C-alpha angles and dihedrals in degrees: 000000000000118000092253095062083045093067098038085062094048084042094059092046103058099053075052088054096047100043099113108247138131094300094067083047095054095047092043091048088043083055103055103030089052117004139287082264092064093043087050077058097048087045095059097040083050086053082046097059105033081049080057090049089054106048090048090054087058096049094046112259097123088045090062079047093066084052096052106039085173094074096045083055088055083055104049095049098054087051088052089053097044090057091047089053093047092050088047085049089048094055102041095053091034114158093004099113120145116290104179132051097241089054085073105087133175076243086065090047090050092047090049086050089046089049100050090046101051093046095057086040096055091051112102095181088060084074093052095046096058090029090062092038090051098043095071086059126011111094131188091252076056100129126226086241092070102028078064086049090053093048085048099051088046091047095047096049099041089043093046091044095059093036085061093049097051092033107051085052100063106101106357126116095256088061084046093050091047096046093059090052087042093131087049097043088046102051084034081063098037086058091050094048098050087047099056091041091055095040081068085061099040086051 
């Protein structure tokens, strides 16, 4: 692959990584719930997991998607139902997050990694994403060793992306701001969350 085509395909990913979608709610709500610490640690679980989607794509597993839509619908619809479950969380706990710094845990950092994983997990147009944007170059004689470059690259601009979402926050006058409408900025993601997990349903 020439370097041109290289950076056609990062390219590519990073107008993917910065589409608005669930994923910047959930880091956003990860960083002020918890701290832009926590939301550094969901970032690079949710690199984790859409580097995961990635390197599946390569090795065929989206393809055998597109031949078992029912499992893509599963899928979907667990996604649907995960978001649902992050927006009623949301709302329910609206406003409550720590307020001390003893109330941040490993156990916290575990739950923000566990959040931004599972959000890029349960995400089945990940797979078609990648699946449509590979297509036009991976090739059967495509070495592990690129097909490693590729996951990086995927990795490194959807991690960097999401770390400077929840980084650039800490400190400034927007995170202020939003701290002191958490209770707003917390139900006003509650209510997007629950609409995009139930548009997944009304489709």
């Amino acid at each position: 692959m020439d370097t041109a085509t290289f950076f056609s395909l990062a390219a590519i990913c990073v107008m993917g990584a910065i589409s608005p979608g669930p994923s910047l709610a959930v880091i956003l709500r990860v960083t002020l719930s918890q701290s832009s610490y926590h939301g550094a640690v969901a970032a690079l679980a949710h690199g984790f997991g859409i580097g995961l989607w990635a390197l599946f794509t390569m090795q065929g597993l989206a393809i055998l998607m597109i031949h078992y839509p029912s499992a893509f619908h599963v899928m979907a619809m667990l996604g649907g139902l995960y978001l649902a479950w992050l927006g009623i969380k949301a709302l329910r706990f609206a406003g409550q997050g720590s307020q001390e710094q003893h109330d941040v845990s490993s156990v916290s950092y575990w739950q923000s990694a566990r959040d931004g994983l599972a959000i890029a997990l349960m995400n089945p147009k990940a797979a078609l994403f990648f699946l449509a944007l590979f297509s036009q170059y991976i090739n059967s004689n495509m070495g592990a060793a690129l097909k490693m470059q590729l996951w990086g690259m995927v990795f490194a601009i959807d991690t960097v992306w999401y770390l400077l979402v929840a980084l650039l926050l800490a400190g400034g006058p927007l995170l202020r701001w939003l701290k002191r409408n958490r209770v707003w900025v917390d139900r006003m993601m509650g209510c997007l969350l629950i609409g995009l997990g139930l548009s997944v349903f009304l489709r």
